Each structure stands twice: as C-alpha cells, then as structure tokens.
C-alpha cells in the first residue's frame, strides 16, 4: 500500500500547490480587489504594508496556482508569511494558538516546502521545463 501511495506523491504535491495558491490568492483579491468583501480589508491602501502583502498574495497566489516560477514565488511568500507572523502576531504571545498566527505559520512552512519540493507535474514550470522546476539533487 505504501508503494501505491508513494506513486501518487508528485500529483499530491501539485494538488497541494494548487489549493495553497487558491487560498492565498483569495487574501490578495480581498485586500487589493475588494472581492470577496471582507470588512477587515476595506480601504486597504496599495502603498501600505497590508497593500504590499495583498499584492504579493494576489500575484504570488496566481503564479502558484498555475505553477509558474514556483520556487522563487514560494520563497517570497514564505518570507511574507514569516514577516506577517512576527509583525502582527508574535507580540501578543509566542504561541500561535494564543496569538492568532496559526495560518501565517502553516503557510510559511507550506510555501517553504514548495521551495525545496518544486511545483509538481501539473504546472507550467513542468510543462516548459523551467530550470527552477527541476528536482534538486
């Protein structure tokens, strides 16, 4: 059974990348495009820290979704999530459960995983043989 599951690991990586891209994309859309309407993100100024985060999430989320420039995009988004954790959450408590930083922590490490694992087979990077999509040896 382990071999059967292992055989589908590359496809599971692609699915994880697609879902992570979709979820982070929605944050960027809410902050920059105002859709979906989220009261917390109303009136975000493009040239603010939240505006920068929204821009990274909008563009980076789309690129992750299609699997283009996956490794560098994931590296940038991982850094953004680490910064979000330390800027917005860490001062409240060291423990993510108590400071509301659970999402930032998990996104940080999922994106960091993509830096090392790559985009998976269902990606623009894999279709075009982008140098950064190759397996790291």
PDB file of C-alpha atoms in Angstrom:
ATOM      1  CA  UNK A   1       0.000   0.000   0.000  1.00  0.00           C
ATOM      2  CA  UNK A   2       2.875   2.362   0.786  1.00  0.00           C
ATOM      3  CA  UNK A   3       4.217   1.966  -2.764  1.00  0.00           C
ATOM      4  CA  UNK A   4       0.793   2.701  -4.215  1.00  0.00           C
ATOM      5  CA  UNK A   5       0.540   5.917  -2.207  1.00  0.00           C
ATOM      6  CA  UNK A   6       4.128   6.945  -2.969  1.00  0.00           C
ATOM      7  CA  UNK A   7       3.430   6.611  -6.687  1.00  0.00           C
ATOM      8  CA  UNK A   8       0.923   9.497  -6.413  1.00  0.00           C
ATOM      9  CA  UNK A   9       3.124  11.814  -4.333  1.00  0.00           C
ATOM     10  CA  UNK A  10       4.004  14.096  -7.293  1.00  0.00           C
ATOM     11  CA  UNK A  11       0.327  14.605  -8.123  1.00  0.00           C
ATOM     12  CA  UNK A  12      -0.466  15.244  -4.457  1.00  0.00           C
ATOM     13  CA  UNK A  13       2.275  17.903  -4.458  1.00  0.00           C
ATOM     14  CA  UNK A  14       0.592  19.586  -7.428  1.00  0.00           C
ATOM     15  CA  UNK A  15      -2.796  19.483  -5.687  1.00  0.00           C
ATOM     16  CA  UNK A  16      -1.320  20.983  -2.510  1.00  0.00           C
ATOM     17  CA  UNK A  17       0.306  23.762  -4.575  1.00  0.00           C
ATOM     18  CA  UNK A  18      -2.947  24.499  -6.437  1.00  0.00           C
ATOM     19  CA  UNK A  19      -5.032  24.648  -3.234  1.00  0.00           C
ATOM     20  CA  UNK A  20      -2.431  26.768  -1.399  1.00  0.00           C
ATOM     21  CA  UNK A  21      -2.325  29.106  -4.401  1.00  0.00           C
ATOM     22  CA  UNK A  22      -6.120  29.424  -4.468  1.00  0.00           C
ATOM     23  CA  UNK A  23      -6.366  30.099  -0.750  1.00  0.00           C
ATOM     24  CA  UNK A  24      -3.599  32.721  -0.645  1.00  0.00           C
ATOM     25  CA  UNK A  25      -4.990  34.268  -3.853  1.00  0.00           C
ATOM     26  CA  UNK A  26      -8.299  34.947  -2.087  1.00  0.00           C
ATOM     27  CA  UNK A  27      -6.464  37.014   0.542  1.00  0.00           C
ATOM     28  CA  UNK A  28      -4.825  39.078  -2.193  1.00  0.00           C
ATOM     29  CA  UNK A  29      -8.123  39.534  -4.012  1.00  0.00           C
ATOM     30  CA  UNK A  30      -9.870  40.657  -0.821  1.00  0.00           C
ATOM     31  CA  UNK A  31      -7.113  43.155   0.022  1.00  0.00           C
ATOM     32  CA  UNK A  32      -6.460  44.575  -3.454  1.00  0.00           C
ATOM     33  CA  UNK A  33      -9.654  43.985  -5.475  1.00  0.00           C
ATOM     34  CA  UNK A  34     -12.146  44.132  -2.595  1.00  0.00           C
ATOM     35  CA  UNK A  35     -13.603  40.755  -3.572  1.00  0.00           C
ATOM     36  CA  UNK A  36     -14.748  38.941  -1.629  1.00  0.00           C
ATOM     37  CA  UNK A  37     -15.714  41.838   0.587  1.00  0.00           C
ATOM     38  CA  UNK A  38     -14.023  41.422   3.960  1.00  0.00           C
ATOM     39  CA  UNK A  39     -14.636  44.251   6.460  1.00  0.00           C
ATOM     40  CA  UNK A  40     -11.116  43.919   7.865  1.00  0.00           C
ATOM     41  CA  UNK A  41      -9.620  44.618   4.409  1.00  0.00           C
ATOM     42  CA  UNK A  42     -11.869  47.500   3.353  1.00  0.00           C
ATOM     43  CA  UNK A  43      -9.947  50.610   2.402  1.00  0.00           C
ATOM     44  CA  UNK A  44      -6.526  48.936   2.152  1.00  0.00           C
ATOM     45  CA  UNK A  45      -4.088  51.395   0.619  1.00  0.00           C
ATOM     46  CA  UNK A  46      -1.973  49.887  -2.156  1.00  0.00           C
ATOM     47  CA  UNK A  47       1.183  51.591  -0.845  1.00  0.00           C
ATOM     48  CA  UNK A  48       0.922  50.282   2.686  1.00  0.00           C
ATOM     49  CA  UNK A  49       2.284  47.178   4.397  1.00  0.00           C
ATOM     50  CA  UNK A  50      -1.066  45.399   4.005  1.00  0.00           C
ATOM     51  CA  UNK A  51      -1.256  46.615   0.400  1.00  0.00           C
ATOM     52  CA  UNK A  52       2.188  45.151  -0.281  1.00  0.00           C
ATOM     53  CA  UNK A  53       1.133  41.873   1.338  1.00  0.00           C
ATOM     54  CA  UNK A  54      -2.050  41.842  -0.760  1.00  0.00           C
ATOM     55  CA  UNK A  55      -0.090  42.457  -3.943  1.00  0.00           C
ATOM     56  CA  UNK A  56       2.311  39.610  -3.133  1.00  0.00           C
ATOM     57  CA  UNK A  57      -0.640  37.336  -2.331  1.00  0.00           C
ATOM     58  CA  UNK A  58      -2.559  38.302  -5.471  1.00  0.00           C
ATOM     59  CA  UNK A  59       0.322  37.867  -7.914  1.00  0.00           C
ATOM     60  CA  UNK A  60       2.063  35.085  -5.995  1.00  0.00           C
ATOM     61  CA  UNK A  61      -1.179  33.187  -5.440  1.00  0.00           C
ATOM     62  CA  UNK A  62      -1.949  33.241  -9.157  1.00  0.00           C
ATOM     63  CA  UNK A  63       1.584  32.143 -10.071  1.00  0.00           C
ATOM     64  CA  UNK A  64       1.429  29.306  -7.534  1.00  0.00           C
ATOM     65  CA  UNK A  65      -1.989  28.287  -8.810  1.00  0.00           C
ATOM     66  CA  UNK A  66      -0.672  27.790 -12.347  1.00  0.00           C
ATOM     67  CA  UNK A  67       2.756  26.618 -11.181  1.00  0.00           C
ATOM     68  CA  UNK A  68       4.894  29.309 -12.823  1.00  0.00           C
ATOM     69  CA  UNK A  69       8.153  30.368 -11.143  1.00  0.00           C
ATOM     70  CA  UNK A  70       7.037  28.209  -8.232  1.00  0.00           C
ATOM     71  CA  UNK A  71      10.270  28.061  -6.236  1.00  0.00           C
ATOM     72  CA  UNK A  72      11.104  31.806  -6.180  1.00  0.00           C
ATOM     73  CA  UNK A  73       7.452  32.760  -5.671  1.00  0.00           C
ATOM     74  CA  UNK A  74       7.126  30.269  -2.811  1.00  0.00           C
ATOM     75  CA  UNK A  75      10.324  31.649  -1.254  1.00  0.00           C
ATOM     76  CA  UNK A  76       8.922  35.195  -1.336  1.00  0.00           C
ATOM     77  CA  UNK A  77       5.534  34.120   0.045  1.00  0.00           C
ATOM     78  CA  UNK A  78       7.201  32.081   2.794  1.00  0.00           C
ATOM     79  CA  UNK A  79       9.106  35.195   3.820  1.00  0.00           C
ATOM     80  CA  UNK A  80       5.957  37.281   3.685  1.00  0.00           C
ATOM     81  CA  UNK A  81       4.170  34.843   5.993  1.00  0.00           C
ATOM     82  CA  UNK A  82       7.113  34.813   8.419  1.00  0.00           C
ATOM     83  CA  UNK A  83       7.080  38.616   8.445  1.00  0.00           C
ATOM     84  CA  UNK A  84       3.298  38.643   8.947  1.00  0.00           C
ATOM     85  CA  UNK A  85       3.672  36.333  11.921  1.00  0.00           C
ATOM     86  CA  UNK A  86       6.343  38.412  13.618  1.00  0.00           C
ATOM     87  CA  UNK A  87       4.766  41.789  12.788  1.00  0.00           C
ATOM     88  CA  UNK A  88       1.123  41.030  13.552  1.00  0.00           C
ATOM     89  CA  UNK A  89       1.082  38.074  15.935  1.00  0.00           C
ATOM     90  CA  UNK A  90       4.290  37.401  17.848  1.00  0.00           C
ATOM     91  CA  UNK A  91       3.996  40.430  20.155  1.00  0.00           C
ATOM     92  CA  UNK A  92       0.674  39.081  21.501  1.00  0.00           C
ATOM     93  CA  UNK A  93       2.140  35.707  22.506  1.00  0.00           C
ATOM     94  CA  UNK A  94       4.842  33.287  21.405  1.00  0.00           C
ATOM     95  CA  UNK A  95       2.234  30.542  20.969  1.00  0.00           C
ATOM     96  CA  UNK A  96       0.390  30.685  17.598  1.00  0.00           C
ATOM     97  CA  UNK A  97      -2.816  29.288  19.090  1.00  0.00           C
ATOM     98  CA  UNK A  98      -2.931  32.220  21.510  1.00  0.00           C
ATOM     99  CA  UNK A  99      -1.787  34.966  19.142  1.00  0.00           C
ATOM    100  CA  UNK A 100      -3.941  34.117  16.092  1.00  0.00           C
ATOM    101  CA  UNK A 101      -0.936  33.304  13.930  1.00  0.00           C
ATOM    102  CA  UNK A 102      -1.745  29.695  13.054  1.00  0.00           C
ATOM    103  CA  UNK A 103      -2.411  30.419   9.372  1.00  0.00           C
ATOM    104  CA  UNK A 104       0.727  32.505   8.957  1.00  0.00           C
ATOM    105  CA  UNK A 105       2.880  29.735  10.457  1.00  0.00           C
ATOM    106  CA  UNK A 106       1.411  26.914   8.386  1.00  0.00           C
ATOM    107  CA  UNK A 107       1.513  28.966   5.164  1.00  0.00           C
ATOM    108  CA  UNK A 108       5.124  29.908   5.867  1.00  0.00           C
ATOM    109  CA  UNK A 109       6.179  26.277   6.059  1.00  0.00           C
ATOM    110  CA  UNK A 110       3.967  25.025   3.208  1.00  0.00           C
ATOM    111  CA  UNK A 111       5.484  27.677   0.952  1.00  0.00           C
ATOM    112  CA  UNK A 112       8.956  26.815   2.213  1.00  0.00           C
ATOM    113  CA  UNK A 113       8.248  23.178   1.321  1.00  0.00           C
ATOM    114  CA  UNK A 114       7.485  24.231  -2.288  1.00  0.00           C
ATOM    115  CA  UNK A 115      10.880  25.937  -2.451  1.00  0.00           C
ATOM    116  CA  UNK A 116      12.501  22.532  -1.938  1.00  0.00           C
ATOM    117  CA  UNK A 117       9.901  20.189  -3.477  1.00  0.00           C
ATOM    118  CA  UNK A 118       9.117  22.233  -6.582  1.00  0.00           C
ATOM    119  CA  UNK A 119       5.775  22.608  -8.341  1.00  0.00           C
ATOM    120  CA  UNK A 120       4.848  19.004  -9.089  1.00  0.00           C
ATOM    121  CA  UNK A 121       3.982  17.624 -12.520  1.00  0.00           C
ATOM    122  CA  UNK A 122       0.779  19.610 -13.089  1.00  0.00           C
ATOM    123  CA  UNK A 123       2.401  23.015 -13.557  1.00  0.00           C
ATOM    124  CA  UNK A 124       3.511  25.467 -16.214  1.00  0.00           C
ATOM    125  CA  UNK A 125       7.052  25.051 -14.883  1.00  0.00           C
ATOM    126  CA  UNK A 126       6.964  21.302 -15.535  1.00  0.00           C
ATOM    127  CA  UNK A 127       5.368  21.725 -18.982  1.00  0.00           C
ATOM    128  CA  UNK A 128       8.017  24.178 -20.137  1.00  0.00           C
ATOM    129  CA  UNK A 129      10.970  22.659 -18.291  1.00  0.00           C
ATOM    130  CA  UNK A 130      11.692  25.866 -16.384  1.00  0.00           C
ATOM    131  CA  UNK A 131      15.179  25.434 -14.844  1.00  0.00           C
ATOM    132  CA  UNK A 132      13.896  26.144 -11.343  1.00  0.00           C
ATOM    133  CA  UNK A 133      11.282  23.392 -11.678  1.00  0.00           C
ATOM    134  CA  UNK A 134      13.854  20.600 -11.884  1.00  0.00           C
ATOM    135  CA  UNK A 135      14.350  18.266  -8.973  1.00  0.00           C
ATOM    136  CA  UNK A 136      17.073  19.406  -6.591  1.00  0.00           C
ATOM    137  CA  UNK A 137      19.844  16.846  -6.292  1.00  0.00           C
TER     138      UNK A 137
END
